[in-house]
Coordinates of C-alpha atoms in Angstrom, one line a residue:
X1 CA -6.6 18.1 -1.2
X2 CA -3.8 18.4 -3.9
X3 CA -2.8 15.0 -5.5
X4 CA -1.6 13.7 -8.7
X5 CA -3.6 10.7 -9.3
X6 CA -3.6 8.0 -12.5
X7 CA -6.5 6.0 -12.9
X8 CA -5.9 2.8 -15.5
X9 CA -9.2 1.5 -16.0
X10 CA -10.1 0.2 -19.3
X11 CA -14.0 1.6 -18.1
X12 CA -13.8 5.0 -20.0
X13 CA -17.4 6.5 -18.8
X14 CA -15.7 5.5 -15.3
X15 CA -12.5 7.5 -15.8
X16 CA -14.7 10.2 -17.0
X17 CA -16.8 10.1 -13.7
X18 CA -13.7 9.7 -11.5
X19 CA -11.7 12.1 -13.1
X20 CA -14.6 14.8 -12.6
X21 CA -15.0 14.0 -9.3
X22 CA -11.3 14.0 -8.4
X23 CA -10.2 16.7 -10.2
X24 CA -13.5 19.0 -7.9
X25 CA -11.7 17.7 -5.2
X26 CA -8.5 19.6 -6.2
X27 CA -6.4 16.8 -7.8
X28 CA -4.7 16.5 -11.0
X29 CA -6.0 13.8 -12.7
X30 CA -4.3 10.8 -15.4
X31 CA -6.1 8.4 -17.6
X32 CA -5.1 5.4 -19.0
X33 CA -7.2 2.5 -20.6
X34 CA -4.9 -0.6 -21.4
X35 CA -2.4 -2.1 -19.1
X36 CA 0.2 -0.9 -21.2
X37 CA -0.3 2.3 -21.7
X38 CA -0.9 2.8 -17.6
X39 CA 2.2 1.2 -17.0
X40 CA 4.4 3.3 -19.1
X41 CA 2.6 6.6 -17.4
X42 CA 3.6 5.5 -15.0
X43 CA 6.8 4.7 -14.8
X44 CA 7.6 7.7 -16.9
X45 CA 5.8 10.0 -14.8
X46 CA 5.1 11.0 -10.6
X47 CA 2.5 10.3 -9.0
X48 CA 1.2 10.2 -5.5
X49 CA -1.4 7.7 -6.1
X50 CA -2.5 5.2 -9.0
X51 CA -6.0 3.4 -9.1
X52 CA -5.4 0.2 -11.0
X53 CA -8.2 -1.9 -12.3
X54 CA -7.6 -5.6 -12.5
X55 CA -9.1 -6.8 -15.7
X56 CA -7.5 -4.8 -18.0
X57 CA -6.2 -5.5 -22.0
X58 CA -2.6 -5.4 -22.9
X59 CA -1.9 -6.2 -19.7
X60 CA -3.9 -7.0 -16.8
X61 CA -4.1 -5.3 -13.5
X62 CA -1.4 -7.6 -11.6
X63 CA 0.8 -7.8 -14.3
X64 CA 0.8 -3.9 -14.4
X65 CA 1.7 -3.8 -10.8
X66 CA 4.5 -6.6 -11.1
X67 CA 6.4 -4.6 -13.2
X68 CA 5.7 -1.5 -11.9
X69 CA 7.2 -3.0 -7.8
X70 CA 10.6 -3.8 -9.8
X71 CA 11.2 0.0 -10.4
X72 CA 8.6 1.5 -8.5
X73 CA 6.8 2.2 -5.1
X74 CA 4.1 4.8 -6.1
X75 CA 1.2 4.1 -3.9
X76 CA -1.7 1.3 -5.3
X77 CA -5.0 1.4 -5.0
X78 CA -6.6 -1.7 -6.7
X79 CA -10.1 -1.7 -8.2
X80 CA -11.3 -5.6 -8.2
X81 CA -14.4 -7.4 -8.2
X82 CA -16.9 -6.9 -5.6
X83 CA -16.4 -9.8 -3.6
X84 CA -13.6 -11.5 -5.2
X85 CA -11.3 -12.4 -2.5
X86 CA -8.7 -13.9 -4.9
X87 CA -7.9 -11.2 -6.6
X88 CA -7.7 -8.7 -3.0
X89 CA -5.4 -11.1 -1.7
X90 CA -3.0 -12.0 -4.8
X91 CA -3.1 -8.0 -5.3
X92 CA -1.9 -7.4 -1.7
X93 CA 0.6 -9.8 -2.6
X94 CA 2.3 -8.1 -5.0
X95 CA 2.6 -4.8 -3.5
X96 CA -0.8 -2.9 -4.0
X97 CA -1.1 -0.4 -1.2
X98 CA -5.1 -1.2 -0.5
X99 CA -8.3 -2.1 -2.7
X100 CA -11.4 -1.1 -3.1
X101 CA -14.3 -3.3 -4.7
X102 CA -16.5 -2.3 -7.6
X103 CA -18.8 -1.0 -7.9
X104 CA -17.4 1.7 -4.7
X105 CA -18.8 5.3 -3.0
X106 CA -16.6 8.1 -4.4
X107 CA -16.3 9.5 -1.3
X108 CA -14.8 6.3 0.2
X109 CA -12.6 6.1 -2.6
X110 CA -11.5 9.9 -1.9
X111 CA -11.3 8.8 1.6
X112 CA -8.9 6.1 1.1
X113 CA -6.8 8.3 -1.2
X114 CA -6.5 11.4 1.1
X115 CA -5.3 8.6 3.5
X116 CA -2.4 7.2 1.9
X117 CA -1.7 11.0 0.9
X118 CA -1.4 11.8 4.5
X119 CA 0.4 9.0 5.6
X120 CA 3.3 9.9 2.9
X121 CA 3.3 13.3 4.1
X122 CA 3.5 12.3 7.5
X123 CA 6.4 10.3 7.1
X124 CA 8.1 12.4 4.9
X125 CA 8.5 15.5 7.1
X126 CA 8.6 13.1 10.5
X127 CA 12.4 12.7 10.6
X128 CA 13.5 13.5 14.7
X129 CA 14.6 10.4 15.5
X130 CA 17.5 9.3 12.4
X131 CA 16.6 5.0 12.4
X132 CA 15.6 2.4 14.3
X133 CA 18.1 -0.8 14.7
X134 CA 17.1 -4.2 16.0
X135 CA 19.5 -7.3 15.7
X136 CA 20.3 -6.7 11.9
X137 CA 17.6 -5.1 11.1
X138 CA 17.8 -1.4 10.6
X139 CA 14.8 1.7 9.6
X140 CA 15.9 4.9 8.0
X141 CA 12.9 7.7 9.1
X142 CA 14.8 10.2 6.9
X143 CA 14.7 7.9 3.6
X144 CA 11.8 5.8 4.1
X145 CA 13.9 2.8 3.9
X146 CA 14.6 -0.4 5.5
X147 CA 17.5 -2.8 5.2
X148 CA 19.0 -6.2 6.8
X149 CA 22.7 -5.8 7.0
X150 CA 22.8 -2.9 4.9
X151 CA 20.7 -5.2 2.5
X152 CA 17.9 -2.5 1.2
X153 CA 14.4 -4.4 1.8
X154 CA 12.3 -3.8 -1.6
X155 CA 9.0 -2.6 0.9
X156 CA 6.1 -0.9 -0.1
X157 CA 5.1 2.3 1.6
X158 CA 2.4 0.4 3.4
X159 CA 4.7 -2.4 4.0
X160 CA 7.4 -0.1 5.5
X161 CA 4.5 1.6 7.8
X162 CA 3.5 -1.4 9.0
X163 CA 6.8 -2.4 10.1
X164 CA 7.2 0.9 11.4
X165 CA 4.3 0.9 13.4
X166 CA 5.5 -2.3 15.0
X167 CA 9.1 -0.9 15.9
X168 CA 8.0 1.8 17.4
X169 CA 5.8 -0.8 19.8
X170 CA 8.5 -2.6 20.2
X171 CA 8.2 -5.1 23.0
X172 CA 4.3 -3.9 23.4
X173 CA 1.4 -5.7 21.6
X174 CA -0.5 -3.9 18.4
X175 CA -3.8 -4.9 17.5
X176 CA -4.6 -5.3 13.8
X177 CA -7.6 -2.4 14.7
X178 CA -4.5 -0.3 15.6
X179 CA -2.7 -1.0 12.4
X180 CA -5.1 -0.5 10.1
X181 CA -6.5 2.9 11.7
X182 CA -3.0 4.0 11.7
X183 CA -1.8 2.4 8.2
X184 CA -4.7 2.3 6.1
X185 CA -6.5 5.1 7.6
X186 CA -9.6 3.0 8.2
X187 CA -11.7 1.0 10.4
X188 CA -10.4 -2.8 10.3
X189 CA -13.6 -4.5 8.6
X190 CA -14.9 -7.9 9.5
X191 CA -13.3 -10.3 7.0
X192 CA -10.8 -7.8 5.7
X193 CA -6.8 -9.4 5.5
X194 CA -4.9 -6.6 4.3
X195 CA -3.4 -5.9 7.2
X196 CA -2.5 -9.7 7.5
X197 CA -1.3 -9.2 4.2
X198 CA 1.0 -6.4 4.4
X199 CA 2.7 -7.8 7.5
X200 CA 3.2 -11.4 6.0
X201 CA 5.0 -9.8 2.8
X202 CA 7.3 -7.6 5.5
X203 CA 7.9 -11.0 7.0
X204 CA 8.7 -12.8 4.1
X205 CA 10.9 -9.9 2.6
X206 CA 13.1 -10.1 5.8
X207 CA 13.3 -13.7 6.0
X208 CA 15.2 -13.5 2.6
X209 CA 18.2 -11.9 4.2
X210 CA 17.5 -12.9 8.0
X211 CA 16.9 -15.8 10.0
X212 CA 15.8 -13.5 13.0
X213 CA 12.3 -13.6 13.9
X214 CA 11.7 -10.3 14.3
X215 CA 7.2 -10.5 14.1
X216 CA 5.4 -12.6 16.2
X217 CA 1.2 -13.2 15.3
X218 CA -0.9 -13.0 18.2
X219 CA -3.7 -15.3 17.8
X220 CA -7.0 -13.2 17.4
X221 CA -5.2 -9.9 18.6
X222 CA -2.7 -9.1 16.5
X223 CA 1.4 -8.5 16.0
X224 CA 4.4 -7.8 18.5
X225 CA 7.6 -7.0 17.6
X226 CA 10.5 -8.6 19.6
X227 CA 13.2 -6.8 21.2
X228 CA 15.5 -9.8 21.4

Protein backbone atom coordinates (compact mmCIF):
# COMPACT_ATOMS: atom_id res chain seq x y z
CA UNK A 1 0.00 0.00 0.00
CA UNK A 2 1.34 3.44 -0.89
CA UNK A 3 -0.11 6.38 1.26
CA UNK A 4 0.83 9.60 2.54
CA UNK A 5 -0.32 9.57 6.13
CA UNK A 6 -0.02 12.40 9.09
CA UNK A 7 -0.35 11.29 12.45
CA UNK A 8 -1.01 14.43 15.14
CA UNK A 9 -0.73 12.79 18.36
CA UNK A 10 0.85 14.55 21.11
CA UNK A 11 2.03 10.63 22.23
CA UNK A 12 5.55 10.74 20.75
CA UNK A 13 6.65 6.90 21.58
CA UNK A 14 3.15 6.35 19.70
CA UNK A 15 4.09 8.24 16.64
CA UNK A 16 7.35 6.51 16.73
CA UNK A 17 5.54 2.97 16.86
CA UNK A 18 3.00 3.99 14.21
CA UNK A 19 5.26 5.60 11.98
CA UNK A 20 7.46 2.28 12.01
CA UNK A 21 4.75 0.24 11.44
CA UNK A 22 3.25 2.38 8.59
CA UNK A 23 6.07 3.32 6.86
CA UNK A 24 6.93 -1.24 6.67
CA UNK A 25 3.73 -1.12 5.28
CA UNK A 26 4.89 1.14 2.34
CA UNK A 27 3.50 4.55 3.39
CA UNK A 28 5.06 7.80 3.79
CA UNK A 29 4.70 8.88 7.04
CA UNK A 30 4.09 12.73 8.97
CA UNK A 31 4.34 13.62 12.60
CA UNK A 32 3.03 16.21 14.42
CA UNK A 33 2.58 16.73 18.29
CA UNK A 34 0.39 19.87 19.08
CA UNK A 35 -2.78 20.74 17.44
CA UNK A 36 -1.19 23.53 15.86
CA UNK A 37 1.50 22.32 14.33
CA UNK A 38 -0.76 19.24 12.78
CA UNK A 39 -3.10 21.63 11.49
CA UNK A 40 -0.73 23.77 9.55
CA UNK A 41 0.81 20.39 7.94
CA UNK A 42 -1.82 19.95 7.07
CA UNK A 43 -3.31 22.42 5.30
CA UNK A 44 0.03 23.24 3.80
CA UNK A 45 0.58 19.87 2.57
CA UNK A 46 -1.37 16.47 0.72
CA UNK A 47 -2.32 13.85 2.24
CA UNK A 48 -4.43 10.85 1.76
CA UNK A 49 -5.11 10.15 5.21
CA UNK A 50 -4.62 12.04 8.69
CA UNK A 51 -4.91 10.16 12.23
CA UNK A 52 -5.93 12.89 14.62
CA UNK A 53 -5.83 12.35 18.33
CA UNK A 54 -8.42 14.28 20.41
CA UNK A 55 -6.66 15.47 23.42
CA UNK A 56 -4.13 17.38 22.06
CA UNK A 57 -2.19 20.93 23.29
CA UNK A 58 -2.44 24.09 21.28
CA UNK A 59 -5.31 22.92 19.94
CA UNK A 60 -7.36 20.01 20.64
CA UNK A 61 -8.43 17.22 18.34
CA UNK A 62 -11.90 18.76 17.27
CA UNK A 63 -10.79 22.14 17.05
CA UNK A 64 -8.01 20.87 14.59
CA UNK A 65 -10.68 19.23 12.50
CA UNK A 66 -13.07 22.41 12.57
CA UNK A 67 -10.74 24.31 10.87
CA UNK A 68 -9.31 21.98 8.84
CA UNK A 69 -13.52 21.05 7.19
CA UNK A 70 -13.51 25.04 6.27
CA UNK A 71 -10.66 24.50 3.73
CA UNK A 72 -10.22 20.99 3.66
CA UNK A 73 -11.64 17.30 2.97
CA UNK A 74 -8.48 15.11 3.52
CA UNK A 75 -9.74 11.97 5.00
CA UNK A 76 -10.00 11.64 9.17
CA UNK A 77 -9.30 9.13 11.22
CA UNK A 78 -9.91 10.06 14.95
CA UNK A 79 -8.01 8.46 17.77
CA UNK A 80 -10.34 8.98 21.05
CA UNK A 81 -10.86 7.34 24.17
CA UNK A 82 -11.62 3.79 24.49
CA UNK A 83 -15.20 3.92 25.22
CA UNK A 84 -15.94 7.53 25.10
CA UNK A 85 -18.97 7.82 23.08
CA UNK A 86 -18.97 11.68 23.27
CA UNK A 87 -16.21 12.39 21.77
CA UNK A 88 -17.03 9.44 18.55
CA UNK A 89 -20.05 11.14 18.04
CA UNK A 90 -19.16 15.00 18.37
CA UNK A 91 -16.03 13.90 16.05
CA UNK A 92 -18.41 12.37 13.40
CA UNK A 93 -20.10 15.48 13.72
CA UNK A 94 -17.66 17.60 12.45
CA UNK A 95 -16.50 15.83 9.55
CA UNK A 96 -13.99 13.01 10.79
CA UNK A 97 -14.15 10.18 8.23
CA UNK A 98 -14.12 7.25 11.03
CA UNK A 99 -12.45 6.57 14.67
CA UNK A 100 -10.80 4.26 16.15
CA UNK A 101 -10.45 3.87 20.10
CA UNK A 102 -7.22 3.77 22.08
CA UNK A 103 -5.57 1.82 22.89
CA UNK A 104 -6.21 -0.10 18.94
CA UNK A 105 -4.54 -3.30 16.84
CA UNK A 106 -2.21 -1.79 14.22
CA UNK A 107 -3.43 -3.95 11.89
CA UNK A 108 -7.05 -2.78 12.32
CA UNK A 109 -5.85 0.59 12.20
CA UNK A 110 -3.92 -0.35 8.72
CA UNK A 111 -7.14 -1.96 7.82
CA UNK A 112 -9.28 1.06 8.23
CA UNK A 113 -6.64 3.13 6.40
CA UNK A 114 -6.18 0.93 3.29
CA UNK A 115 -10.07 1.25 3.27
CA UNK A 116 -10.63 4.77 2.98
CA UNK A 117 -7.49 4.64 0.43
CA UNK A 118 -9.54 2.37 -1.70
CA UNK A 119 -12.62 3.95 -1.55
CA UNK A 120 -10.95 7.30 -2.86
CA UNK A 121 -9.36 5.45 -5.54
CA UNK A 122 -12.40 3.86 -6.43
CA UNK A 123 -14.27 6.81 -6.88
CA UNK A 124 -11.74 8.72 -8.48
CA UNK A 125 -11.21 6.62 -11.56
CA UNK A 126 -15.20 5.40 -11.53
CA UNK A 127 -16.50 8.17 -13.72
CA UNK A 128 -18.97 6.14 -16.69
CA UNK A 129 -21.92 7.61 -15.71
CA UNK A 130 -21.34 11.91 -15.69
CA UNK A 131 -24.05 12.76 -12.31
CA UNK A 132 -26.83 11.75 -10.78
CA UNK A 133 -29.96 14.43 -10.59
CA UNK A 134 -33.04 14.08 -8.27
CA UNK A 135 -35.49 17.06 -7.72
CA UNK A 136 -32.70 19.67 -7.12
CA UNK A 137 -30.38 17.71 -5.94
CA UNK A 138 -27.51 16.93 -8.32
CA UNK A 139 -23.97 14.31 -7.86
CA UNK A 140 -20.94 15.00 -10.03
CA UNK A 141 -19.04 11.16 -10.30
CA UNK A 142 -16.24 13.01 -12.22
CA UNK A 143 -15.57 15.80 -9.34
CA UNK A 144 -16.66 14.11 -6.27
CA UNK A 145 -19.07 16.77 -5.70
CA UNK A 146 -22.57 17.33 -4.74
CA UNK A 147 -24.78 20.40 -4.98
CA UNK A 148 -28.59 21.72 -4.46
CA UNK A 149 -29.36 24.11 -7.25
CA UNK A 150 -25.94 24.45 -8.29
CA UNK A 151 -25.34 25.22 -4.47
CA UNK A 152 -21.90 23.05 -3.85
CA UNK A 153 -22.76 20.86 -0.55
CA UNK A 154 -19.53 21.19 1.76
CA UNK A 155 -19.54 16.92 2.19
CA UNK A 156 -17.06 14.88 3.38
CA UNK A 157 -15.69 12.05 1.33
CA UNK A 158 -17.56 9.68 3.54
CA UNK A 159 -20.43 11.93 3.56
CA UNK A 160 -20.56 12.11 -0.28
CA UNK A 161 -20.30 8.03 -0.37
CA UNK A 162 -22.85 7.68 1.68
CA UNK A 163 -25.18 9.67 -0.32
CA UNK A 164 -23.85 8.10 -3.14
CA UNK A 165 -24.50 4.80 -2.06
CA UNK A 166 -28.10 5.74 -1.52
CA UNK A 167 -28.67 7.23 -5.07
CA UNK A 168 -27.54 4.66 -6.74
CA UNK A 169 -30.43 2.49 -4.62
CA UNK A 170 -32.60 4.76 -5.35
CA UNK A 171 -36.17 3.73 -4.70
CA UNK A 172 -34.60 0.29 -3.15
CA UNK A 173 -33.92 -0.01 0.67
CA UNK A 174 -29.98 -0.11 2.09
CA UNK A 175 -29.21 -1.58 5.26
CA UNK A 176 -26.80 0.19 7.51
CA UNK A 177 -24.73 -3.45 7.27
CA UNK A 178 -24.61 -2.51 3.49
CA UNK A 179 -23.40 1.01 4.09
CA UNK A 180 -20.83 0.46 6.28
CA UNK A 181 -19.27 -2.67 4.35
CA UNK A 182 -19.32 -0.53 1.41
CA UNK A 183 -18.39 3.07 3.02
CA UNK A 184 -16.34 2.22 5.89
CA UNK A 185 -14.94 -0.87 4.66
CA UNK A 186 -16.01 -2.76 7.75
CA UNK A 187 -18.43 -4.90 9.53
CA UNK A 188 -21.27 -2.67 11.11
CA UNK A 189 -20.46 -3.27 15.02
CA UNK A 190 -23.13 -3.66 17.65
CA UNK A 191 -23.43 -0.13 19.18
CA UNK A 192 -21.48 1.67 16.45
CA UNK A 193 -23.48 5.09 14.95
CA UNK A 194 -21.15 6.29 12.42
CA UNK A 195 -23.05 5.35 9.84
CA UNK A 196 -26.09 7.05 11.49
CA UNK A 197 -23.81 9.76 11.77
CA UNK A 198 -22.55 10.34 8.43
CA UNK A 199 -26.11 10.16 6.91
CA UNK A 200 -27.67 12.64 9.49
CA UNK A 201 -24.79 15.33 8.63
CA UNK A 202 -25.73 14.60 4.61
CA UNK A 203 -29.25 15.31 5.78
CA UNK A 204 -28.70 18.28 7.62
CA UNK A 205 -26.27 19.73 4.88
CA UNK A 206 -29.12 19.43 2.27
CA UNK A 207 -31.79 20.68 4.42
CA UNK A 208 -29.77 24.05 4.34
CA UNK A 209 -30.50 24.69 0.70
CA UNK A 210 -33.59 22.16 0.29
CA UNK A 211 -36.79 21.56 1.72
CA UNK A 212 -37.06 18.16 -0.25
CA UNK A 213 -36.86 15.10 1.72
CA UNK A 214 -34.69 13.33 -0.14
CA UNK A 215 -33.55 10.33 3.07
CA UNK A 216 -35.98 8.45 4.73
CA UNK A 217 -34.72 6.21 8.20
CA UNK A 218 -36.07 2.92 8.22
CA UNK A 219 -36.62 1.93 11.67
CA UNK A 220 -34.10 -0.97 12.63
CA UNK A 221 -33.10 -1.50 8.88
CA UNK A 222 -31.73 1.30 7.58
CA UNK A 223 -32.02 4.28 4.79
CA UNK A 224 -33.98 4.73 1.34
CA UNK A 225 -33.58 7.26 -0.93
CA UNK A 226 -36.84 8.64 -2.61
CA UNK A 227 -37.34 8.99 -6.12
CA UNK A 228 -40.09 11.52 -5.85
Amino acid sequence: MSANVLIIDDDRGLCELLQEYLQSEGCDVYTAHTGTEGLDTALTREFDVILLDVMLPQLDGFEVLKALRAKKMTPVIMLTAKGDDFDRIFGLELGADDYIPKPFNHRELLARIKAITRRVAHLLHNTVAPSFKYQDLELDLASRTASIKGTPLPLTGTEYEMLHQLIKSAGQPVTKQTLSHTVLGRPLAPYDRSVDMHVSNVRKKIAQHSSHTYIKTLRGSGYIFLKA
